[in-house]
Every structure is written in structure tokens, then in C-alpha cells.
Amino acid sequence: MAPTHLLLAAVLVAQPILGYPFVANMPGVDSSLLTGRKASAHTKRASSTCPFNTNHQGAAPYTAPYTYTGAKNGLPGSQVGNILVPAKGDTAHQFVAPGPNDIRGPCPGLNTAANHNFLSHDGITTFSELVDAQQNVYNVGYDLAVLLATLGVSLDGDVLTEKMSLGCDATSRTSSTGGLLGSEEGLDGHNKFEADTSLTRNDYYLANGDDHTFNGTLFGYMDQTCSGLFNRDNLALYRYQRYEQSLAENGNFYFGPKSVLLYGAATFLYELFPSHGPEGTPDLATISSFFGAASDGKGGWEFNNAEKIPANWYSRTTPFTNLEVATEILALYAEHPVLFGGNAGAGNFDLLGTFGSGISGSKLTGSAADVRCLLYQIATENVPSSLGGVLTLPLEVLSWVLEKLNPVFEGSGCPLVTSA
């Protein structure tokens, strides 16, 4: 048996707690939440149980003098950051906790933007809102803002209405046909944007389909691994530990090409969440504010329904671009490389092989430019979404994706798809 397969076998037969070696002794932590809970049914939030706010209102408008980067209607802003968010006097973008009829999902950065009305507060958002909010709140580069909004709407929403749910299946409100052509799962949809090994959410198959609820035990483990400093080195280690945990416990674990996005999401904790971006400090107070994490008084963590921008917080000084996020994805991965593929039952890991410009030999390879092209390919090509399964983009969806992405990838050196 090859050394790689010996390593995988050792991980798979290890006791579940080995992926979290200190959890059993952590004060206030229920380590049973990290054991292999097998799902008997896939009980993700269906449209019938998804919160429904009958008073839908769009994102609060950007009214002078509170225009931030000036991004509006899905167009580029100034790309100049270091702006106080929300601005003093900007009452339209102060924090408002979500109510029981508002949708929130697995992405703290978007949940926070909705809680401050930079996105529709009820959680039914649009492509333009997503592009504008990423720039105005976090100073995400226009190219990356378009990429992320395109991935979200095309994979989890509706390209005709350009609407998307931040969490559960709200097809009746996002679809142009009211669901006649199938469901639109929102960001909760498994193996699209959401995937196994999330920082603070359960694997889909280990929690009866609940891949969206904040897990205080996982947040505590992340904090313990990072020692209160959520920088690249510490998060690289934590991402590796989460991979090992899923590999060992989840018989349906899948780590496909779109799992690259998980590394991208991890970079946001130290590139976007600190005040002034990477010039600031990704400390516990900052990260817990964006994640809505609060002490439970017993040494553990719980969700406080208040994912919010910290007080006196400034946006990243320079825009965070596609090439920069690709650079960070590669750097995070390189510290603790893992194999792409998935479990076909316990102890039976199948390798992915090669995909696009950045995955070869079931590993992330090449340069940051190659990873940037891989991100484009994930959005525009038929991508393996499970072992033996491929997510095929309908021609209408692909045409919409190309219309959005090709202009921002011009000059990148990536081979562009020119027609659907």
C-alpha cells in the first residue's frame, strides 16, 4: 500500500475524537457534537419550512453622504477603502437583528451585511445587491465581488430574476416560475457553495442535513486551534483538522473542486473581517462579532443572533481581488495539503484526479494565476459535485454566467469560454 493510502487508512480508522485531540477536556464543550452522527434523512430546510417575511424590502439605499465606495446597481465602486462602516449618522445601515421570518444561512459575512441592511434584511437578495455590498462593506475587488455573486446566484438562485436566498429554499420568492422548473436551494444547498469541513457548520450527512446552523463547539475548537488569533497559519491548521475530522467520520464526505471555495472563505477572516483588513488584527473579539458567537457562561460558545460589524470598524484599505484570494487559497492549502476526492462509505476514499488548471493528482497545484483560472472554471464548467456525479450547467445558466464573468476575467490569461 502506498504511503498516501496508509495515511488515509490510519485517519479513517482512528477514533473520531482524534481529529479534535483536546476537545474532550475543553471547559464547556460537548464533544458529542463532534462524533459521527449519521443522518437517517436529509432534513435540510425545505421551502415549506423556510422563513417567509411578507414585507420584503430591498437593501437600504446608499444616500449621500453615505455612499461608501460608491458601488451601485452592480457596477464598480471606487475600490478605495479605509472607510468607517457603518458611517456615523448612517441610520439606514445600523445593526438590526434578524427576526423569525428573516432568512440567514451559513455565510457570516453575508448574514452580517443583511443585518446591517446592505443586503435585503429578509434574506432574499439579488446579484446587484451582492456585488454592491461586498464592495461597500468589505472593499472586495469588483472582479471578486462579481465572481462570488455569480457563483451564488447561478448555483443556488435564479439567473432570470437574479435573486438568491441567503439560506434555505425560498424558491417561491427567488424563481421566475415559482418553482415550476425545480427548487432553488439557497446557500444552504449542499456541495454547491456550502460543503463539508465548514469552519463552524456541521457536515450535511452528519447532522440530518443541517449544514447551516452555527455550531458553538466548532467555533470553540477553531478558537482553541487559533489561540485567539485567526491568521493564515492558524486557520490553515484548523482547515486541515476539519478535513481530517470529516474524512474520519463522514462516510459520505466529499471534497471536490468547489471545496477550493472553503479556503477562500477562510481567508476572509484575516483579509476582510479585521478593521482595515490585513493591516488590522483578526482577534477573537472581531471574529466572534461577525460570527455572532457569545460565551455561554460555561466556557463554551453559543449563537447570539447578532452577526454584526464591530464598533469603530473600517473597511479593508485596498481591494481584495481574484488574484489575491487565489494567492491566499494556495498559501493556506500549501501549509497542510490534502487530497481531493470523497468517501464511498467508511474507509473507502476515492481520489478526484485532475480538474481544470489547478487540481492535478488530486492536489491543488500550480501558481496563484492557475488557481484564479480554476475559480473561473468552477463557475463555467461541468464540475464533479459528488462521487460519480457531475453538476451540469443548463445552457441558459452558462450564458448568464459568461455574460457576468468574462468581462472581469479579460486579461487574466485564463482561457475563456466564449459561447454556451
Tab-separated table of C-alpha atoms in Angstrom, residues 12-395:
chain	number	residue	atom	x	y	z
A	12	LEU	CA	-10.202	6.676	8.707
A	13	VAL	CA	-9.922	4.045	11.395
A	14	ALA	CA	-8.902	6.479	14.123
A	15	GLN	CA	-11.349	7.294	16.897
A	16	PRO	CA	-13.449	10.349	15.969
A	17	ILE	CA	-12.083	12.480	18.788
A	18	LEU	CA	-8.564	12.230	17.383
A	19	GLY	CA	-9.428	14.920	14.848
A	20	TYR	CA	-10.035	17.178	17.856
A	21	PRO	CA	-7.435	15.927	20.369
A	22	PHE	CA	-8.160	18.364	23.168
A	23	VAL	CA	-11.921	18.773	22.806
A	24	ALA	CA	-12.902	16.240	25.460
A	25	ASN	CA	-11.094	18.337	28.063
A	26	MET	CA	-12.178	21.775	26.878
A	27	PRO	CA	-14.339	23.505	29.509
A	28	GLY	CA	-17.959	23.785	28.465
A	29	VAL	CA	-17.535	21.829	25.242
A	30	ASP	CA	-19.894	18.990	24.404
A	31	SER	CA	-17.586	16.729	22.429
A	32	SER	CA	-20.513	14.533	21.430
A	33	LEU	CA	-21.370	17.185	18.861
A	34	LEU	CA	-18.205	16.206	17.025
A	35	THR	CA	-18.918	12.491	16.811
A	36	GLY	CA	-20.205	10.719	13.759
A	37	ARG	CA	-23.947	11.384	13.871
A	38	LYS	CA	-25.332	9.530	10.885
A	39	ALA	CA	-28.245	11.104	9.098
A	40	SER	CA	-31.330	8.944	8.653
A	41	ALA	CA	-32.935	11.511	6.354
A	42	HIS	CA	-31.835	14.654	4.573
A	43	THR	CA	-33.809	17.217	6.534
A	44	LYS	CA	-32.459	20.452	5.128
A	45	ARG	CA	-34.787	23.436	5.408
A	46	ALA	CA	-37.330	22.849	2.666
A	47	SER	CA	-39.346	25.660	1.115
A	48	SER	CA	-42.302	24.751	3.312
A	49	THR	CA	-40.316	25.478	6.481
A	50	CYS	CA	-38.145	28.319	5.204
A	51	PRO	CA	-38.873	31.633	6.985
A	52	PHE	CA	-41.170	33.908	4.977
A	53	ASN	CA	-41.250	37.647	5.566
A	54	THR	CA	-44.258	39.032	3.716
A	55	ASN	CA	-42.818	42.546	3.993
A	56	HIS	CA	-39.885	42.166	1.611
A	57	GLN	CA	-37.805	45.299	1.284
A	58	GLY	CA	-34.630	45.624	-0.705
A	59	ALA	CA	-31.298	46.707	0.707
A	60	ALA	CA	-31.244	50.182	2.215
A	61	PRO	CA	-30.251	52.699	-0.480
A	62	TYR	CA	-26.886	54.429	-0.440
A	63	THR	CA	-27.849	58.035	0.216
A	64	ALA	CA	-25.286	60.840	0.148
A	65	PRO	CA	-23.085	61.386	2.025
A	66	TYR	CA	-23.138	57.687	2.976
A	67	THR	CA	-22.094	56.171	-0.348
A	68	TYR	CA	-19.010	54.226	0.848
A	69	THR	CA	-17.093	53.098	-2.277
A	70	GLY	CA	-19.938	54.334	-4.471
A	71	ALA	CA	-20.740	50.849	-5.764
A	72	LYS	CA	-24.326	50.808	-7.011
A	73	ASN	CA	-26.501	48.746	-9.343
A	74	GLY	CA	-23.906	46.004	-9.657
A	75	LEU	CA	-21.262	48.340	-11.083
A	76	PRO	CA	-17.712	49.043	-9.874
A	77	GLY	CA	-17.149	51.381	-6.963
A	78	SER	CA	-14.079	53.471	-6.351
A	79	GLN	CA	-12.087	50.490	-4.985
A	80	VAL	CA	-10.888	52.890	-2.284
A	81	GLY	CA	-11.382	51.580	1.240
A	82	ASN	CA	-10.393	52.512	4.769
A	83	ILE	CA	-13.957	53.746	5.298
A	84	LEU	CA	-15.835	53.672	8.611
A	85	VAL	CA	-18.676	51.144	8.235
A	86	PRO	CA	-21.388	51.924	9.049
A	87	ALA	CA	-20.645	55.628	8.811
A	88	LYS	CA	-21.558	57.943	11.677
A	89	GLY	CA	-25.024	59.262	11.022
A	90	ASP	CA	-25.938	56.484	8.584
A	91	THR	CA	-29.017	55.242	10.417
A	92	ALA	CA	-30.103	53.130	7.422
A	93	HIS	CA	-27.173	50.745	7.922
A	94	GLN	CA	-27.137	50.320	11.684
A	95	PHE	CA	-27.452	46.787	13.040
A	96	VAL	CA	-30.929	45.270	13.228
A	97	ALA	CA	-31.178	41.688	14.478
A	98	PRO	CA	-32.948	39.259	12.141
A	99	GLY	CA	-36.478	38.307	13.115
A	100	PRO	CA	-38.071	34.856	12.980
A	101	ASN	CA	-39.255	35.461	9.412
A	102	ASP	CA	-35.846	36.529	8.088
A	103	ILE	CA	-33.539	34.058	6.334
A	104	ARG	CA	-29.922	33.640	7.349
A	105	GLY	CA	-27.519	30.930	6.231
A	106	PRO	CA	-24.001	29.535	6.513
A	107	CYS	CA	-22.060	32.674	5.480
A	108	PRO	CA	-21.334	35.086	8.382
A	109	GLY	CA	-20.107	37.842	6.063
A	110	LEU	CA	-23.374	37.938	4.102
A	111	ASN	CA	-25.526	37.466	7.208
A	112	THR	CA	-23.754	40.460	8.741
A	113	ALA	CA	-24.353	42.558	5.625
A	114	ALA	CA	-28.065	41.692	5.746
A	115	ASN	CA	-28.266	42.543	9.457
A	116	HIS	CA	-26.964	45.998	8.546
A	117	ASN	CA	-29.354	46.314	5.564
A	118	PHE	CA	-26.547	46.345	2.996
A	119	LEU	CA	-28.456	43.313	1.675
A	120	SER	CA	-32.212	42.788	1.909
A	121	HIS	CA	-32.936	42.215	5.586
A	122	ASP	CA	-35.317	39.322	4.932
A	123	GLY	CA	-32.508	37.345	3.260
A	124	ILE	CA	-33.863	37.375	-0.307
A	125	THR	CA	-31.108	39.246	-2.105
A	126	THR	CA	-30.066	39.980	-5.689
A	127	PHE	CA	-26.956	39.855	-7.824
A	128	SER	CA	-26.602	43.645	-7.788
A	129	GLU	CA	-27.062	43.859	-4.019
A	130	LEU	CA	-24.368	41.221	-3.542
A	131	VAL	CA	-21.887	42.988	-5.818
A	132	ASP	CA	-22.553	46.379	-4.216
A	133	ALA	CA	-22.446	45.183	-0.591
A	134	GLN	CA	-19.181	43.291	-0.959
A	135	GLN	CA	-17.510	46.429	-2.271
A	136	ASN	CA	-19.154	48.951	0.042
A	137	VAL	CA	-18.801	46.977	3.271
A	138	TYR	CA	-15.590	44.992	2.873
A	139	ASN	CA	-13.850	46.613	-0.132
A	140	VAL	CA	-13.877	43.334	-2.014
A	141	GLY	CA	-12.482	43.985	-5.501
A	142	TYR	CA	-15.085	44.327	-8.233
A	143	ASP	CA	-13.780	41.236	-10.024
A	144	LEU	CA	-14.058	39.044	-6.913
A	145	ALA	CA	-17.423	40.544	-5.958
A	146	VAL	CA	-18.778	39.626	-9.387
A	147	LEU	CA	-17.286	36.130	-9.209
A	148	LEU	CA	-18.811	35.362	-5.798
A	149	ALA	CA	-22.207	36.842	-6.686
A	150	THR	CA	-22.230	34.913	-9.958
A	151	LEU	CA	-21.409	31.637	-8.239
A	152	GLY	CA	-24.097	32.226	-5.623
A	153	VAL	CA	-26.919	33.117	-7.994
A	154	SER	CA	-26.057	30.519	-10.651
A	155	LEU	CA	-25.626	27.621	-8.212
A	156	ASP	CA	-28.219	28.485	-5.565
A	157	GLY	CA	-30.579	31.058	-7.057
A	158	ASP	CA	-32.277	32.118	-10.285
A	159	VAL	CA	-30.467	33.701	-13.226
A	160	LEU	CA	-33.667	35.152	-14.703
A	161	THR	CA	-34.675	37.098	-11.606
A	162	GLU	CA	-31.040	37.284	-10.391
A	163	LYS	CA	-32.367	36.529	-6.889
A	164	MET	CA	-30.937	34.214	-4.252
A	165	SER	CA	-31.738	33.145	-0.711
A	166	LEU	CA	-29.000	33.661	1.871
A	167	GLY	CA	-30.011	30.357	3.433
A	168	CYS	CA	-32.883	27.951	2.854
A	169	ASP	CA	-35.023	27.079	-0.151
A	170	ALA	CA	-37.163	30.143	-0.909
A	171	THR	CA	-37.968	29.156	-4.476
A	172	SER	CA	-41.404	30.785	-4.443
A	173	ARG	CA	-39.661	34.122	-3.890
A	174	THR	CA	-36.481	33.681	-5.955
A	175	SER	CA	-37.774	31.845	-9.020
A	176	SER	CA	-39.352	33.435	-12.070
A	177	THR	CA	-41.672	30.431	-12.355
A	178	GLY	CA	-42.454	29.973	-8.673
A	179	GLY	CA	-40.672	26.632	-8.630
A	180	LEU	CA	-42.227	25.033	-11.697
A	181	LEU	CA	-38.762	24.229	-13.030
A	182	GLY	CA	-37.369	22.883	-9.761
A	183	SER	CA	-36.177	24.116	-6.418
A	184	GLU	CA	-33.571	26.782	-5.767
A	185	GLU	CA	-31.950	25.737	-2.522
A	186	GLY	CA	-30.249	28.956	-1.486
A	187	LEU	CA	-26.809	28.979	0.135
A	188	ASP	CA	-27.804	26.022	2.328
A	189	GLY	CA	-27.705	23.803	-0.796
A	190	HIS	CA	-25.183	21.021	-0.243
A	191	ASN	CA	-21.984	20.716	-2.314
A	192	LYS	CA	-22.592	23.952	-4.144
A	193	PHE	CA	-21.357	26.910	-2.115
A	194	GLU	CA	-21.793	25.058	1.168
A	195	ALA	CA	-19.625	21.959	1.580
A	196	ASP	CA	-18.186	19.546	4.115
A	197	THR	CA	-15.444	20.772	6.504
A	198	SER	CA	-17.011	24.187	7.140
A	199	LEU	CA	-15.330	26.256	9.839
A	200	THR	CA	-18.373	26.414	12.129
A	201	ARG	CA	-21.128	24.386	10.450
A	202	ASN	CA	-21.757	20.627	10.522
A	203	ASP	CA	-21.244	18.309	7.587
A	204	TYR	CA	-24.562	17.767	5.842
A	205	TYR	CA	-24.680	13.998	6.343
A	206	LEU	CA	-23.595	14.137	9.987
A	207	ALA	CA	-26.407	16.422	11.143
A	208	ASN	CA	-29.563	15.279	9.327
A	209	GLY	CA	-28.995	17.859	6.616
A	210	ASP	CA	-28.329	20.799	8.953
A	211	ASP	CA	-25.301	22.326	7.263
A	212	HIS	CA	-26.254	25.895	8.119
A	213	THR	CA	-26.693	26.259	11.889
A	214	PHE	CA	-23.862	27.795	13.917
A	215	ASN	CA	-22.069	25.114	15.960
A	216	GLY	CA	-20.597	26.603	19.134
A	217	THR	CA	-18.441	23.545	19.706
A	218	LEU	CA	-16.756	24.005	16.336
A	219	PHE	CA	-16.302	27.724	16.984
A	220	GLY	CA	-14.656	26.869	20.300
A	221	TYR	CA	-12.387	24.407	18.602
A	222	MET	CA	-11.432	26.992	15.978
A	223	ASP	CA	-10.645	29.490	18.718
A	224	GLN	CA	-8.585	26.922	20.606
A	225	THR	CA	-6.612	25.983	17.493
A	226	CYS	CA	-6.044	29.627	16.591
A	227	SER	CA	-5.285	30.705	20.182
A	228	GLY	CA	-7.433	33.784	19.638
A	229	LEU	CA	-5.515	34.888	16.514
A	230	PHE	CA	-7.298	33.899	13.299
A	231	ASN	CA	-4.409	34.411	10.904
A	232	ARG	CA	-3.294	32.390	7.890
A	233	ASP	CA	-1.069	29.919	9.741
A	234	ASN	CA	-3.609	29.096	12.419
A	235	LEU	CA	-6.548	28.831	10.037
A	236	ALA	CA	-4.508	26.617	7.708
A	237	LEU	CA	-4.064	24.201	10.597
A	238	TYR	CA	-7.739	24.387	11.511
A	239	ARG	CA	-8.829	23.744	7.923
A	240	TYR	CA	-6.605	20.644	7.945
A	241	GLN	CA	-8.099	19.433	11.224
A	242	ARG	CA	-11.642	19.882	9.905
A	243	TYR	CA	-10.697	17.894	6.804
A	244	GLU	CA	-9.336	15.055	8.950
A	245	GLN	CA	-12.484	15.060	11.078
A	246	SER	CA	-14.800	14.770	8.091
A	247	LEU	CA	-12.605	12.184	6.433
A	248	ALA	CA	-12.705	10.002	9.535
A	249	GLU	CA	-16.362	10.361	10.488
A	250	ASN	CA	-18.393	11.126	7.381
A	251	GLY	CA	-18.937	8.104	5.162
A	252	ASN	CA	-20.358	10.470	2.519
A	253	PHE	CA	-17.586	13.039	2.861
A	254	TYR	CA	-16.875	14.830	-0.404
A	255	PHE	CA	-14.063	17.278	-1.090
A	256	GLY	CA	-14.420	18.256	-4.728
A	257	PRO	CA	-13.253	21.177	-6.866
A	258	LYS	CA	-15.717	23.615	-5.286
A	259	SER	CA	-14.126	22.878	-1.896
A	260	VAL	CA	-11.447	25.325	-3.029
A	261	LEU	CA	-14.034	27.966	-2.109
A	262	LEU	CA	-13.777	26.885	1.536
A	263	TYR	CA	-10.164	28.061	1.561
A	264	GLY	CA	-11.315	31.329	0.033
A	265	ALA	CA	-13.925	31.757	2.755
A	266	ALA	CA	-11.284	31.108	5.428
A	267	THR	CA	-9.136	33.931	4.049
A	268	PHE	CA	-11.957	36.392	4.729
A	269	LEU	CA	-11.352	36.023	8.468
A	270	TYR	CA	-7.953	37.692	8.211
A	271	GLU	CA	-8.210	39.594	4.922
A	272	LEU	CA	-11.680	41.181	5.266
A	273	PHE	CA	-13.004	40.894	8.822
A	274	PRO	CA	-10.312	42.818	10.755
A	275	SER	CA	-10.696	46.574	10.835
A	276	HIS	CA	-8.539	47.929	7.954
A	277	GLY	CA	-8.315	44.366	6.546
A	278	PRO	CA	-4.897	42.674	6.733
A	279	GLU	CA	-3.477	45.770	8.394
A	280	GLY	CA	-5.696	45.029	11.395
A	281	THR	CA	-5.749	42.108	13.812
A	282	PRO	CA	-8.073	39.113	13.327
A	283	ASP	CA	-8.614	38.710	17.055
A	284	LEU	CA	-11.347	36.867	18.925
A	285	ALA	CA	-13.462	39.954	19.591
A	286	THR	CA	-13.596	40.772	15.871
A	287	ILE	CA	-14.268	37.248	14.632
A	288	SER	CA	-16.884	36.475	17.286
A	289	SER	CA	-18.760	39.650	16.309
A	290	PHE	CA	-19.046	38.626	12.650
A	291	PHE	CA	-19.949	35.029	13.590
A	292	GLY	CA	-22.497	36.013	16.236
A	293	ALA	CA	-20.610	33.949	18.807
A	294	ALA	CA	-21.032	34.636	22.501
A	295	SER	CA	-19.851	32.945	25.664
A	296	ASP	CA	-22.427	30.562	27.108
A	297	GLY	CA	-21.110	31.245	30.619
A	298	LYS	CA	-19.796	27.696	30.919
A	299	GLY	CA	-16.583	28.038	28.938
A	300	GLY	CA	-18.251	27.304	25.608
A	301	TRP	CA	-19.879	29.265	22.797
A	302	GLU	CA	-23.420	29.859	21.591
A	303	PHE	CA	-25.121	31.840	18.839
A	304	ASN	CA	-26.453	35.246	19.909
A	305	ASN	CA	-28.409	36.093	16.711
A	306	ALA	CA	-26.240	39.188	16.323
A	307	GLU	CA	-23.779	38.770	13.443
A	308	LYS	CA	-22.644	42.374	13.243
A	309	ILE	CA	-19.881	44.747	12.214
A	310	PRO	CA	-17.740	45.614	15.266
A	311	ALA	CA	-17.832	49.152	16.626
A	312	ASN	CA	-15.441	51.678	15.071
A	313	TRP	CA	-14.688	49.300	12.185
A	314	TYR	CA	-13.036	50.338	8.915
A	315	SER	CA	-13.119	48.511	5.607
A	316	ARG	CA	-10.049	46.991	4.019
A	317	THR	CA	-7.734	49.680	2.650
A	318	THR	CA	-7.061	48.120	-0.772
A	319	PRO	CA	-9.496	45.941	-2.750
A	320	PHE	CA	-9.294	42.153	-2.311
A	321	THR	CA	-9.101	40.850	-5.876
A	322	ASN	CA	-9.431	37.494	-7.628
A	323	LEU	CA	-5.665	37.134	-7.879
A	324	GLU	CA	-5.182	37.999	-4.219
A	325	VAL	CA	-7.764	35.492	-2.995
A	326	ALA	CA	-6.203	32.874	-5.294
A	327	THR	CA	-2.803	33.641	-3.766
A	328	GLU	CA	-4.195	33.166	-0.265
A	329	ILE	CA	-6.078	29.986	-1.196
A	330	LEU	CA	-2.856	28.468	-2.454
A	331	ALA	CA	-0.899	29.631	0.605
A	332	LEU	CA	-3.464	28.207	3.044
A	333	TYR	CA	-3.575	24.889	1.217
A	334	ALA	CA	0.209	24.603	0.889
A	335	GLU	CA	0.704	24.673	4.656
A	336	HIS	CA	-1.287	21.442	5.080
A	337	PRO	CA	-2.012	19.843	1.694
A	338	VAL	CA	-4.896	17.360	1.485
A	339	LEU	CA	-6.325	15.141	-1.226
A	340	PHE	CA	-9.396	15.994	-3.280
A	341	GLY	CA	-11.960	13.234	-3.588
A	342	GLY	CA	-14.545	11.609	-1.370
A	343	ASN	CA	-15.592	8.689	0.791
A	344	ALA	CA	-17.618	5.932	-0.813
A	345	GLY	CA	-18.512	4.582	2.613
A	346	ALA	CA	-16.296	4.381	5.676
A	347	GLY	CA	-12.653	3.652	4.913
A	348	ASN	CA	-13.073	3.881	1.147
A	349	PHE	CA	-11.653	7.170	-0.148
A	350	ASP	CA	-11.744	7.727	-3.919
A	351	LEU	CA	-9.353	10.270	-5.424
A	352	LEU	CA	-10.643	13.038	-7.671
A	353	GLY	CA	-7.698	13.046	-10.069
A	354	THR	CA	-7.412	16.133	-12.254
A	355	PHE	CA	-9.743	19.068	-12.757
A	356	GLY	CA	-9.106	22.336	-14.524
A	357	SER	CA	-5.899	24.286	-14.268
A	358	GLY	CA	-5.307	23.925	-10.539
A	359	ILE	CA	-6.070	20.371	-9.413
A	360	SER	CA	-3.700	17.639	-10.536
A	361	GLY	CA	-3.023	14.291	-8.914
A	362	SER	CA	-5.905	15.092	-6.545
A	363	LYS	CA	-3.952	18.032	-5.112
A	364	LEU	CA	-4.060	21.789	-5.562
A	365	THR	CA	-1.063	22.661	-7.721
A	366	GLY	CA	0.402	25.395	-9.867
A	367	SER	CA	0.560	29.129	-9.329
A	368	ALA	CA	-1.869	31.692	-7.984
A	369	ALA	CA	-2.708	32.547	-11.596
A	370	ASP	CA	-3.626	28.877	-12.155
A	371	VAL	CA	-5.896	28.930	-9.092
A	372	ARG	CA	-7.554	32.104	-10.353
A	373	CYS	CA	-8.307	30.286	-13.602
A	374	LEU	CA	-9.576	27.316	-11.575
A	375	LEU	CA	-12.108	29.632	-9.913
A	376	TYR	CA	-13.332	30.660	-13.364
A	377	GLN	CA	-13.532	27.030	-14.437
A	378	ILE	CA	-15.524	26.080	-11.325
A	379	ALA	CA	-18.090	28.695	-12.358
A	380	THR	CA	-18.217	27.868	-16.073
A	381	GLU	CA	-17.571	24.142	-16.488
A	382	ASN	CA	-19.397	20.962	-15.532
A	383	VAL	CA	-17.980	20.266	-12.069
A	384	PRO	CA	-17.970	16.977	-10.125
A	385	SER	CA	-20.370	17.576	-7.225
A	386	SER	CA	-20.223	14.100	-5.683
A	387	LEU	CA	-18.535	10.790	-6.352
A	388	GLY	CA	-19.895	9.700	-9.706
A	389	GLY	CA	-21.975	12.875	-10.071
A	390	VAL	CA	-21.408	15.989	-12.143
A	391	LEU	CA	-23.217	19.308	-11.829
A	392	THR	CA	-24.100	20.273	-15.397
A	393	LEU	CA	-24.971	23.902	-16.017
A	394	PRO	CA	-28.002	24.415	-18.282
A	395	LEU	CA	-27.196	26.475	-21.377
